[in-house]
Amino acid sequence: MTNMENTRENRNRANDYVHEVYELVKKRNPDEKEFLQATREIFDSLRPVFAKHPEYIRNGILERITEPERIISFRVAWEDDKGKVHVNRGFRVQFNSDLGPYKGGIRFHPSVNNSIMKFLAFEQIFKNALTGQPIGAGKGGSDFDPKGKSEREIMRFTQSFMTELSKHIGPDIDVPAGDIGVGKREIGYMFGQYNRLKGGYEAGVLTGKDPKHGGSLGRKEATGYGTVYFVEEMLNENGLSFKDSTVVVSGSGNVSTYAIEKAQQLGAKVVACSDSGGYIYDKNGIDLETVKRLKEVENKRIWEYTKEHPDAEYHEDCSAIWSIPCDIALPCATQNEIDEIAAHMLIANGLQALGEGANMPCNIEAIEIFLENKVLFAPAKAANAGGVAVSAMEMSQNSMRLGWTEEEVDMRLKTVMENIYASCKDAAERFGKPGNLVMGANIAGFLRVADTMVAHGIR
Ligand code: NDP
C-alpha cells in the first residue's frame, strides 16, 4: 500500500468515526440545540487530528469527551421579601476532570437549561486546556432571574443554591466562579454559605471573590483584557492594531466593560455597547466612566447613558448594534448574538477582525462567512480564556496564602494570552489550515486533553 493510499484510508476512517460519534451524540441529546451546535463545531475541526492519531479512535476519546462525567440538577427553593415561596432549578455539569478539578462559572439567567449548561461546560474543556493550567471543566447555574430582585432576595436565593451545591464541590474537586448574573457579590454570599456549612474556611473553593475578601486582583478585568490581548496579537501578526480603529462591543457587563477599557487604552475608539434592552451609539467614543457607574454602581439600564451624553443615540433593538460600521467587533454579551445576516452586514461595512469575548456569540454559519471573507477571527475558547486563567491564578494564590499585585497578574495574563495565540496558530499550521484560529483552538485544546485521557485509561 502506498503512503498516499494509507493517508486516504486514514482520512476516510477519521471521517467515518467523526460522523458516527456525532450521530450518536445527536441521538442521545436530541433537544439540546446549543450543546449540539458546540459539538458540531469541534467535530468539524478534529477530522485531520483523527487521521493522524488513530490511537484516539482506539481509545474512544470522542465518545467519552462528549459525555459529562456527572450532571447534578437540583431544586432551589427560596422566599421573596413578601414571604412568597419560589422554586428554581439549579445545575452543575462536571464535564471533564482529566486535567484538574472541574472549573467553570455559575450563570444566573432565566434562559439557563440543561443544553446551555452542557454547551458551556463542553467548551470549557478546550478553553481550560488551552490555558496550560491544571484545571478540568464544569459549568453551573440556575434559571433564577436576578433582575428586579432585592439584595436580601439575592442573598437568600444564593444561600439556598449553595446549600445543595456545597455537597458536590471543593478546592480539589470542583471550583466554580462567576458568569452572567454572578459577580463578586453573589460569589461572596456563596463563599460565606459554603464555609458556614463546612464549618471552616476553604479559601480555594470559589474564584472571582472580591480582592478585599480573598480574591485575586485583576480577576474582574481578566476576561475583557485577555480578549483584547489575544485580538491584538492576531492584528499585529497581520500588520494591524487597535490603535485608531473603530470598535463595537456588545453588552455592558463584566466582559464588555473591561474589553472596552483595554481597547481604549490601546488607542481604539469604541463607539457602541449594549444591554439586553438596546444599544447606545456615541460617535465621540463611549465614555467608560459613565457606563461603569451606571452598570457597576447604580444598576441602571444602558439607555440612561444618553441622559448625560446628548450626542449619543439609543436604539431599542440590541441585535441591530451590528449595523454600525466598525473595523473590529467584540461580541461580549451572550451566545448566538451574531447570525448570517449580522455577519454579512459587518463585512459590508468594512469589518477587519472579530474577537469573541462571550461564549459562542457567533453561530456556525456566521463563523463560516467570516472565515470565507478573510475576516481575522478570534474564537471564544481561546480569546476569552483569560478569565479562567486568572481564576486558576486565584487558586494558586489561595493555596499559597499570598496575593500578587495587579501588575503581576496582568503580566501573567498577557503571557498566557500570547501563549494561547501561539499554540492556536501553530496547531492550525500543523494541521493544514494556516490562519484558521477556530480549528487551531479546537485542535490545540483537544490534543492536551486527549493525551491525558489516553494516559488515564478508559474511564
Ligand atoms: P454579565 O452578566 O456581567 O453581562 C452580560 C451583559 O450582556 C449584560 O450587559 C447583559 O445585559 C448583556 N446581555 C445579555 N443578553 C443579551 C442579549 N441577548 N443581547 C444583548 N445584550 C445582552 O456577564 P459577563 O460579562 O460575565 O458574561 C458575558 C459573556 O462572556 C457570557 O457569554 C459569558 O459566558 C462569557 N464569559 C464570561 C467570563 C467572565 O469571566 N465573566 C469568562 C468567559 C466567558 P442585561 O444587563 O440587560 O442582561
Coordinates of C-alpha atoms and ligand atoms in Angstrom, one line a residue:
M1 CA 0.0 0.0 0.0
T2 CA 1.4 3.4 -0.9
N3 CA 1.7 6.3 1.6
M4 CA -1.0 8.2 -0.2
E5 CA -3.5 5.3 0.0
N6 CA -2.6 4.9 3.6
T7 CA -3.3 8.6 4.2
R8 CA -6.6 8.5 2.2
E9 CA -7.6 5.4 4.2
N10 CA -6.8 7.2 7.5
R11 CA -8.8 10.2 6.4
N12 CA -11.8 8.1 5.5
R13 CA -11.6 6.2 8.8
A14 CA -11.4 9.6 10.6
N15 CA -14.4 11.0 8.7
D16 CA -16.4 7.8 9.4
Y17 CA -15.5 8.0 13.1
V18 CA -16.4 11.7 13.5
H19 CA -19.7 11.1 11.6
E20 CA -20.6 8.0 13.7
V21 CA -20.0 9.7 17.0
Y22 CA -21.8 12.9 16.0
E23 CA -24.9 10.8 15.1
L24 CA -24.6 9.1 18.5
V25 CA -24.4 12.5 20.3
K26 CA -27.4 13.7 18.3
K27 CA -29.4 10.6 19.2
R28 CA -28.6 10.8 22.8
N29 CA -29.2 14.6 23.2
P30 CA -32.0 15.3 20.6
D31 CA -33.4 18.5 22.0
E32 CA -30.1 20.2 23.1
K33 CA -29.5 22.6 20.3
E34 CA -26.7 24.7 21.9
F35 CA -24.9 21.6 23.0
L36 CA -25.2 20.1 19.5
Q37 CA -24.0 23.3 18.0
A38 CA -20.9 23.3 20.2
T39 CA -20.1 19.7 19.5
R40 CA -20.6 20.1 15.7
E41 CA -18.2 23.0 15.6
I42 CA -15.5 21.0 17.5
F43 CA -16.1 17.8 15.5
D44 CA -15.6 19.6 12.2
S45 CA -12.2 20.8 13.3
L46 CA -11.0 17.4 14.5
R47 CA -11.1 15.3 11.4
P48 CA -7.4 15.9 10.5
V49 CA -6.5 15.0 14.1
F50 CA -8.1 11.6 13.9
A51 CA -6.5 11.0 10.5
K52 CA -3.1 11.5 12.1
H53 CA -3.8 9.9 15.5
P54 CA -5.7 6.6 15.2
E55 CA -4.9 5.9 18.9
Y56 CA -7.6 8.5 19.8
I57 CA -10.1 6.4 17.8
R58 CA -9.0 3.2 19.6
N59 CA -9.4 4.9 22.9
G60 CA -12.9 6.2 22.2
I61 CA -11.9 9.8 23.0
L62 CA -14.7 11.5 21.1
E63 CA -17.4 9.2 22.7
R64 CA -16.0 9.9 26.1
I65 CA -15.3 13.6 25.8
T66 CA -18.9 14.3 24.8
E67 CA -20.5 12.6 27.7
P68 CA -20.3 14.6 31.0
E69 CA -18.7 12.7 33.9
R70 CA -21.6 13.9 36.1
I71 CA -24.7 16.2 35.9
I72 CA -26.3 17.5 39.0
S73 CA -29.7 19.0 38.8
F74 CA -31.4 20.2 42.0
R75 CA -34.3 22.2 43.5
V76 CA -33.6 25.7 44.8
A77 CA -36.5 26.9 47.0
W78 CA -36.4 30.4 48.4
E79 CA -38.7 33.0 49.9
D80 CA -39.1 36.5 48.5
D81 CA -39.4 39.7 50.6
K82 CA -43.2 39.3 50.8
G83 CA -42.9 35.7 52.1
K84 CA -43.9 34.0 48.8
V85 CA -42.1 30.8 48.1
H86 CA -40.3 30.3 44.7
V87 CA -38.7 27.3 43.2
N88 CA -35.8 27.5 40.7
R89 CA -33.7 24.8 39.1
G90 CA -30.0 24.6 39.9
F91 CA -27.4 22.8 37.8
R92 CA -23.8 21.8 37.9
V93 CA -22.3 20.0 34.9
Q94 CA -19.0 18.3 35.9
F95 CA -17.8 17.6 32.4
N96 CA -14.2 16.5 32.5
S97 CA -11.6 16.2 35.3
D98 CA -8.6 14.8 33.4
L99 CA -6.6 18.0 33.7
G100 CA -7.6 19.0 37.2
P101 CA -10.6 19.9 39.4
Y102 CA -13.7 20.9 37.4
K103 CA -13.6 24.6 36.8
G104 CA -16.1 27.0 35.2
G105 CA -18.6 29.7 36.1
I106 CA -22.1 29.9 37.5
R107 CA -24.7 31.6 35.5
F108 CA -28.0 33.1 36.9
H109 CA -30.3 33.8 33.9
P110 CA -33.9 32.8 33.1
S111 CA -32.6 31.1 29.9
V112 CA -30.5 28.6 31.8
N113 CA -31.3 24.9 30.9
N114 CA -29.6 21.6 30.6
S115 CA -28.4 22.3 27.0
I116 CA -26.9 25.7 27.8
M117 CA -25.1 24.3 30.8
K118 CA -23.7 21.4 28.8
F119 CA -22.6 23.5 25.9
L120 CA -20.8 25.9 28.2
A121 CA -19.1 23.1 30.2
F122 CA -18.1 21.3 27.0
E123 CA -16.5 24.5 25.6
Q124 CA -14.8 24.9 28.9
I125 CA -12.9 21.6 28.4
F126 CA -10.9 23.0 25.5
K127 CA -10.6 26.5 26.8
N128 CA -9.2 25.4 30.1
A129 CA -6.8 23.0 28.3
L130 CA -5.6 26.0 26.2
T131 CA -4.6 28.0 29.3
G132 CA -2.0 25.3 30.1
Q133 CA -3.1 25.3 33.7
P134 CA -4.1 22.2 35.8
I135 CA -7.9 22.7 35.5
G136 CA -10.7 20.4 34.4
A137 CA -14.1 21.7 33.1
G138 CA -17.5 22.4 34.5
K139 CA -20.3 24.9 34.4
G140 CA -23.3 25.6 36.6
G141 CA -26.2 27.9 37.2
S142 CA -29.8 28.4 37.6
D143 CA -32.9 29.8 35.7
F144 CA -33.2 32.4 38.5
D145 CA -33.6 35.9 37.2
P146 CA -31.6 38.4 39.4
K147 CA -33.2 41.4 37.6
G148 CA -35.6 43.3 39.9
K149 CA -34.7 41.3 43.0
S150 CA -33.7 42.9 46.3
E151 CA -30.3 42.5 47.9
R152 CA -31.8 40.2 50.5
E153 CA -33.7 38.1 47.9
I154 CA -30.4 37.6 46.0
M155 CA -28.8 36.5 49.3
R156 CA -31.5 34.1 50.2
F157 CA -31.6 32.5 46.8
T158 CA -27.8 32.2 46.6
Q159 CA -27.6 30.6 50.0
S160 CA -30.2 28.1 49.1
F161 CA -28.4 27.4 45.8
M162 CA -25.1 26.8 47.6
T163 CA -26.7 24.6 50.3
E164 CA -27.2 21.9 47.7
L165 CA -24.1 22.7 45.5
S166 CA -21.8 22.5 48.5
K167 CA -22.2 18.7 48.6
H168 CA -20.6 18.4 45.2
I169 CA -17.7 20.9 45.2
G170 CA -14.4 21.6 47.0
P171 CA -11.0 23.1 46.3
D172 CA -9.7 19.8 44.9
I173 CA -13.0 18.6 43.4
D174 CA -14.8 21.5 41.7
V175 CA -14.1 25.2 41.9
P176 CA -16.9 27.4 40.4
A177 CA -16.6 31.1 39.5
G178 CA -18.9 33.8 38.2
D179 CA -20.6 34.2 34.8
I180 CA -23.7 36.1 33.6
G181 CA -25.6 37.4 36.6
V182 CA -23.0 36.3 39.1
G183 CA -20.4 38.8 40.2
K184 CA -18.3 39.3 43.4
R185 CA -21.5 39.9 45.5
E186 CA -23.1 36.6 44.6
I187 CA -19.7 34.8 44.9
G188 CA -19.3 36.4 48.4
Y189 CA -22.7 35.0 49.5
M190 CA -21.9 31.6 48.1
F191 CA -18.5 31.6 49.7
G192 CA -20.0 32.5 53.1
Q193 CA -22.6 29.8 52.9
Y194 CA -20.2 27.1 51.8
N195 CA -17.9 27.8 54.7
R196 CA -20.8 28.0 57.2
L197 CA -21.9 24.6 56.1
K198 CA -18.4 23.1 56.2
G199 CA -17.5 24.7 59.5
G200 CA -14.2 26.1 58.3
Y201 CA -12.6 28.4 55.8
E202 CA -11.7 26.8 52.4
A203 CA -10.3 29.8 50.5
G204 CA -9.9 27.9 47.2
V205 CA -13.5 26.6 46.8
L206 CA -14.6 29.5 44.6
T207 CA -12.8 32.1 42.4
G208 CA -13.9 35.6 41.4
K209 CA -14.1 36.6 45.1
D210 CA -13.7 40.3 45.9
P211 CA -10.0 41.0 46.2
K212 CA -10.7 42.5 49.7
H213 CA -12.1 39.2 50.8
G214 CA -9.7 36.5 49.4
G215 CA -10.0 37.1 45.6
S216 CA -7.2 37.9 43.1
L217 CA -6.5 41.4 41.9
G218 CA -7.1 41.6 38.2
R219 CA -9.7 38.8 38.0
K220 CA -12.6 41.2 37.2
E221 CA -10.7 42.7 34.3
A222 CA -9.2 39.4 33.1
T223 CA -11.7 38.1 30.5
G224 CA -12.2 41.5 28.8
Y225 CA -8.5 42.4 28.9
G226 CA -7.5 38.9 27.8
T227 CA -9.8 39.1 24.8
V228 CA -8.2 42.3 23.7
Y229 CA -4.7 41.0 24.3
F230 CA -5.5 38.0 22.1
V231 CA -7.0 40.1 19.3
E232 CA -4.1 42.5 19.4
E233 CA -1.7 39.5 18.8
M234 CA -3.8 38.5 15.9
L235 CA -4.0 42.0 14.5
N236 CA -0.2 42.6 14.9
E237 CA 0.5 39.4 13.1
N238 CA -1.4 40.9 10.1
G239 CA 0.1 44.4 10.2
L240 CA -2.9 45.9 12.1
S241 CA -3.6 47.1 15.6
F242 CA -6.3 48.5 17.9
K243 CA -4.7 52.0 17.5
D244 CA -7.0 54.4 15.7
S245 CA -9.5 51.6 14.9
T246 CA -13.3 51.9 15.4
V247 CA -14.7 49.2 17.7
V248 CA -18.2 48.0 18.5
V249 CA -18.6 45.9 21.7
S250 CA -21.9 44.2 22.7
G251 CA -23.1 44.0 26.3
S252 CA -22.1 46.3 29.2
G253 CA -21.4 43.7 31.8
N254 CA -18.2 42.3 33.2
V255 CA -16.5 41.1 30.0
S256 CA -17.7 44.1 27.9
T257 CA -16.6 46.8 30.3
Y258 CA -13.0 45.6 30.5
A259 CA -12.8 44.8 26.8
I260 CA -13.8 48.5 26.2
E261 CA -11.3 49.7 28.8
K262 CA -8.3 47.8 27.3
A263 CA -9.3 48.6 23.7
Q264 CA -9.4 52.3 24.6
Q265 CA -6.0 52.0 26.4
L266 CA -4.6 50.6 23.2
G267 CA -5.8 53.6 21.2
A268 CA -9.2 52.4 19.8
K269 CA -12.3 54.4 19.6
V270 CA -15.2 52.3 21.0
V271 CA -18.4 53.8 19.6
A272 CA -21.2 51.4 20.8
C273 CA -22.2 49.0 23.6
S274 CA -25.5 47.5 24.7
D275 CA -27.6 45.6 27.2
S276 CA -30.5 43.2 26.6
G277 CA -32.8 46.2 26.1
G278 CA -30.9 48.0 23.3
Y279 CA -27.7 49.7 22.3
I280 CA -26.1 53.1 22.6
Y281 CA -24.0 54.7 19.8
D282 CA -21.7 57.6 20.7
K283 CA -19.9 59.0 17.7
N284 CA -17.4 60.7 20.1
G285 CA -16.4 57.4 21.6
I286 CA -18.1 55.8 24.7
D287 CA -17.3 57.4 28.0
L288 CA -16.5 54.3 30.0
E289 CA -16.7 56.0 33.4
T290 CA -20.4 56.7 32.8
V291 CA -21.0 53.1 31.7
K292 CA -19.2 51.8 34.8
R293 CA -21.1 54.0 37.1
L294 CA -24.5 53.2 35.5
K295 CA -23.9 49.4 35.4
E296 CA -21.5 48.6 38.2
V297 CA -22.6 51.1 40.9
E298 CA -26.2 52.2 40.1
N299 CA -27.5 49.0 38.5
K300 CA -29.2 51.0 35.7
R301 CA -30.1 50.4 32.1
I302 CA -27.8 51.4 29.3
W303 CA -30.2 53.9 27.7
E304 CA -29.6 56.2 30.7
Y305 CA -26.2 57.0 29.2
T306 CA -27.9 59.3 26.7
K307 CA -29.2 61.5 29.5
E308 CA -25.6 62.5 30.3
H309 CA -24.3 62.4 26.7
P310 CA -26.9 64.1 24.5
D311 CA -24.8 63.4 21.4
A312 CA -25.3 59.7 21.9
E313 CA -28.2 57.7 20.4
Y314 CA -30.2 54.9 22.0
H315 CA -31.8 52.2 19.9
E316 CA -34.1 49.6 21.3
D317 CA -33.1 46.5 19.2
C318 CA -29.9 45.3 20.8
S319 CA -29.1 43.0 17.8
A320 CA -29.0 46.0 15.5
I321 CA -25.7 47.0 17.1
W322 CA -24.0 45.0 14.3
S323 CA -25.3 47.5 11.7
I324 CA -22.8 50.1 13.0
P325 CA -19.7 50.3 10.8
C326 CA -16.5 49.2 12.6
D327 CA -13.1 47.8 12.0
I328 CA -13.2 45.4 15.0
A329 CA -16.2 43.8 16.6
L330 CA -16.1 42.3 20.1
P331 CA -19.3 40.4 20.9
C332 CA -19.2 40.2 24.7
A333 CA -22.9 39.6 25.8
T334 CA -24.2 36.1 25.2
Q335 CA -24.5 33.1 22.8
N336 CA -25.7 33.3 19.2
E337 CA -25.8 37.1 19.1
I338 CA -24.3 37.2 15.6
D339 CA -26.0 35.3 12.8
E340 CA -25.5 35.2 9.0
I341 CA -27.4 38.5 8.5
A342 CA -25.3 40.3 11.1
A343 CA -22.1 38.8 9.7
H344 CA -22.9 40.0 6.1
M345 CA -23.7 43.5 7.5
L346 CA -20.5 43.7 9.4
I347 CA -18.4 42.6 6.4
A348 CA -20.2 45.0 4.0
N349 CA -19.3 47.8 6.5
G350 CA -15.6 47.0 6.4
L351 CA -15.0 44.7 9.3
Q352 CA -11.4 43.5 9.6
A353 CA -11.4 41.5 12.8
L354 CA -13.7 39.9 15.3
G355 CA -12.9 38.7 18.8
E356 CA -15.4 36.5 20.7
G357 CA -15.5 37.8 24.3
A358 CA -18.7 36.0 25.1
N359 CA -19.1 32.2 24.8
M360 CA -20.3 31.1 21.3
P361 CA -21.6 34.6 20.3
C362 CA -21.4 33.7 16.6
N363 CA -23.4 30.9 15.1
I364 CA -21.7 28.3 12.9
E365 CA -22.9 29.9 9.6
A366 CA -21.6 33.4 10.7
I367 CA -18.2 31.9 11.5
E368 CA -18.0 30.3 8.1
I369 CA -18.9 33.6 6.5
F370 CA -16.2 35.5 8.4
L371 CA -13.6 32.9 7.5
E372 CA -14.6 32.8 3.8
N373 CA -14.3 36.6 3.7
K374 CA -10.8 36.6 5.3
V375 CA -12.0 38.5 8.5
L376 CA -9.5 37.8 11.2
F377 CA -11.4 35.7 13.7
A378 CA -10.6 35.0 17.3
P379 CA -12.7 32.2 18.7
A380 CA -14.2 32.3 22.2
K381 CA -12.4 29.3 23.6
A382 CA -9.1 31.0 23.0
A383 CA -9.9 34.7 23.1
N384 CA -11.9 34.7 26.4
A385 CA -9.8 32.2 28.3
G386 CA -8.2 35.0 30.3
G387 CA -10.9 34.9 32.9
V388 CA -10.4 31.2 33.8
A389 CA -6.6 31.6 33.5
V390 CA -6.7 34.3 36.2
S391 CA -9.2 32.2 38.2
A392 CA -6.5 29.4 38.2
M393 CA -4.0 32.1 39.4
E394 CA -6.5 32.9 42.2
M395 CA -6.5 29.2 43.2
S396 CA -2.7 29.3 43.3
Q397 CA -2.6 32.4 45.4
N398 CA -5.2 30.9 47.8
S399 CA -3.2 27.8 48.2
M400 CA 0.0 29.7 48.9
R401 CA -1.9 32.2 51.2
L402 CA -0.5 35.2 49.4
G403 CA -1.6 37.8 46.9
W404 CA 0.1 39.0 43.8
T405 CA 0.0 42.6 42.7
E406 CA -2.3 43.8 39.9
E407 CA 0.7 44.3 37.7
E408 CA 2.0 40.8 38.3
V409 CA -1.4 39.2 37.5
D410 CA -1.8 41.4 34.4
M411 CA 1.7 40.4 33.2
R412 CA 1.0 36.7 33.7
L413 CA -2.4 37.2 31.9
K414 CA -0.7 38.8 28.9
T415 CA 1.8 35.9 28.7
V416 CA -1.0 33.3 28.9
M417 CA -2.9 35.0 26.1
E418 CA 0.2 35.3 23.9
N419 CA 0.9 31.6 24.5
I420 CA -2.6 30.6 23.7
Y421 CA -2.4 32.6 20.5
A422 CA 0.9 30.9 19.5
S423 CA -0.5 27.4 20.2
C424 CA -3.7 28.1 18.2
K425 CA -1.6 29.5 15.3
D426 CA 0.8 26.6 15.4
A427 CA -1.9 23.9 15.5
A428 CA -3.7 25.5 12.6
E429 CA -0.5 25.4 10.6
R430 CA 0.4 21.8 11.6
F431 CA -3.0 20.5 10.6
G432 CA -3.0 22.3 7.2
K433 CA -5.2 25.3 7.9
P434 CA -2.8 28.2 8.4
G435 CA -4.6 31.3 9.9
N436 CA -7.7 29.4 10.9
L437 CA -7.7 30.0 14.6
V438 CA -11.1 28.3 15.1
M439 CA -9.5 25.0 14.0
G440 CA -6.3 25.9 15.8
A441 CA -8.0 26.5 19.1
N442 CA -10.1 23.4 18.9
I443 CA -7.2 21.2 17.9
A444 CA -4.7 22.6 20.4
G445 CA -7.1 22.3 23.3
F446 CA -8.2 18.9 22.2
L447 CA -4.7 17.4 21.9
R448 CA -3.8 18.4 25.5
V449 CA -7.0 16.7 27.0
A450 CA -6.9 13.7 24.6
D451 CA -3.3 12.8 25.5
T452 CA -4.2 12.9 29.2
M453 CA -7.3 10.9 28.7
V454 CA -5.2 8.2 26.9
A455 CA -2.7 8.3 29.8
H456 CA -5.5 7.9 32.4
G457 CA -7.0 4.8 30.7
I458 CA -10.6 4.1 29.7
R459 CA -12.9 5.5 32.3
Ligands
NDP1 P1 -22.7 40.0 32.8 O1 -23.9 39.4 33.4 O2 -21.7 40.8 33.6 O3 -23.0 40.8 31.5 C1 -23.8 40.3 30.4 C2 -24.1 41.5 29.5 O4 -24.7 41.1 28.3 C3 -25.1 42.5 30.2 O5 -24.8 43.8 29.7 C4 -26.4 42.0 29.6 O6 -27.5 42.9 29.6 C5 -26.0 41.7 28.2 N1 -26.9 40.8 27.5 C6 -27.4 39.6 27.9 N2 -28.2 39.1 27.0 C7 -28.1 39.9 25.9 C8 -28.7 39.9 24.7 N3 -29.5 39.0 24.2 N4 -28.4 41.0 23.9 C9 -27.6 42.0 24.2 N5 -27.0 42.0 25.5 C10 -27.3 41.0 26.3 O7 -21.9 38.7 32.1 P2 -20.4 38.5 31.7 O8 -19.9 39.8 31.2 O9 -19.7 37.8 32.8 O10 -20.5 37.4 30.6 C11 -20.8 37.8 29.2 C12 -20.4 36.6 28.3 O11 -19.0 36.3 28.5 C13 -21.1 35.3 28.5 O12 -21.2 34.6 27.3 C14 -20.2 34.5 29.5 O13 -20.4 33.1 29.4 C15 -18.8 34.9 28.8 N6 -17.7 34.7 29.7 C16 -17.6 35.4 30.9 C17 -16.5 35.2 31.7 C18 -16.3 36.0 32.9 O14 -15.1 36.0 33.4 N7 -17.3 36.7 33.4 C19 -15.4 34.3 31.3 C20 -15.5 33.8 29.9 C21 -16.6 34.0 29.2 P3 -28.6 42.9 30.7 O15 -28.0 43.5 31.9 O16 -29.7 43.7 30.1 O17 -29.0 41.5 31.0

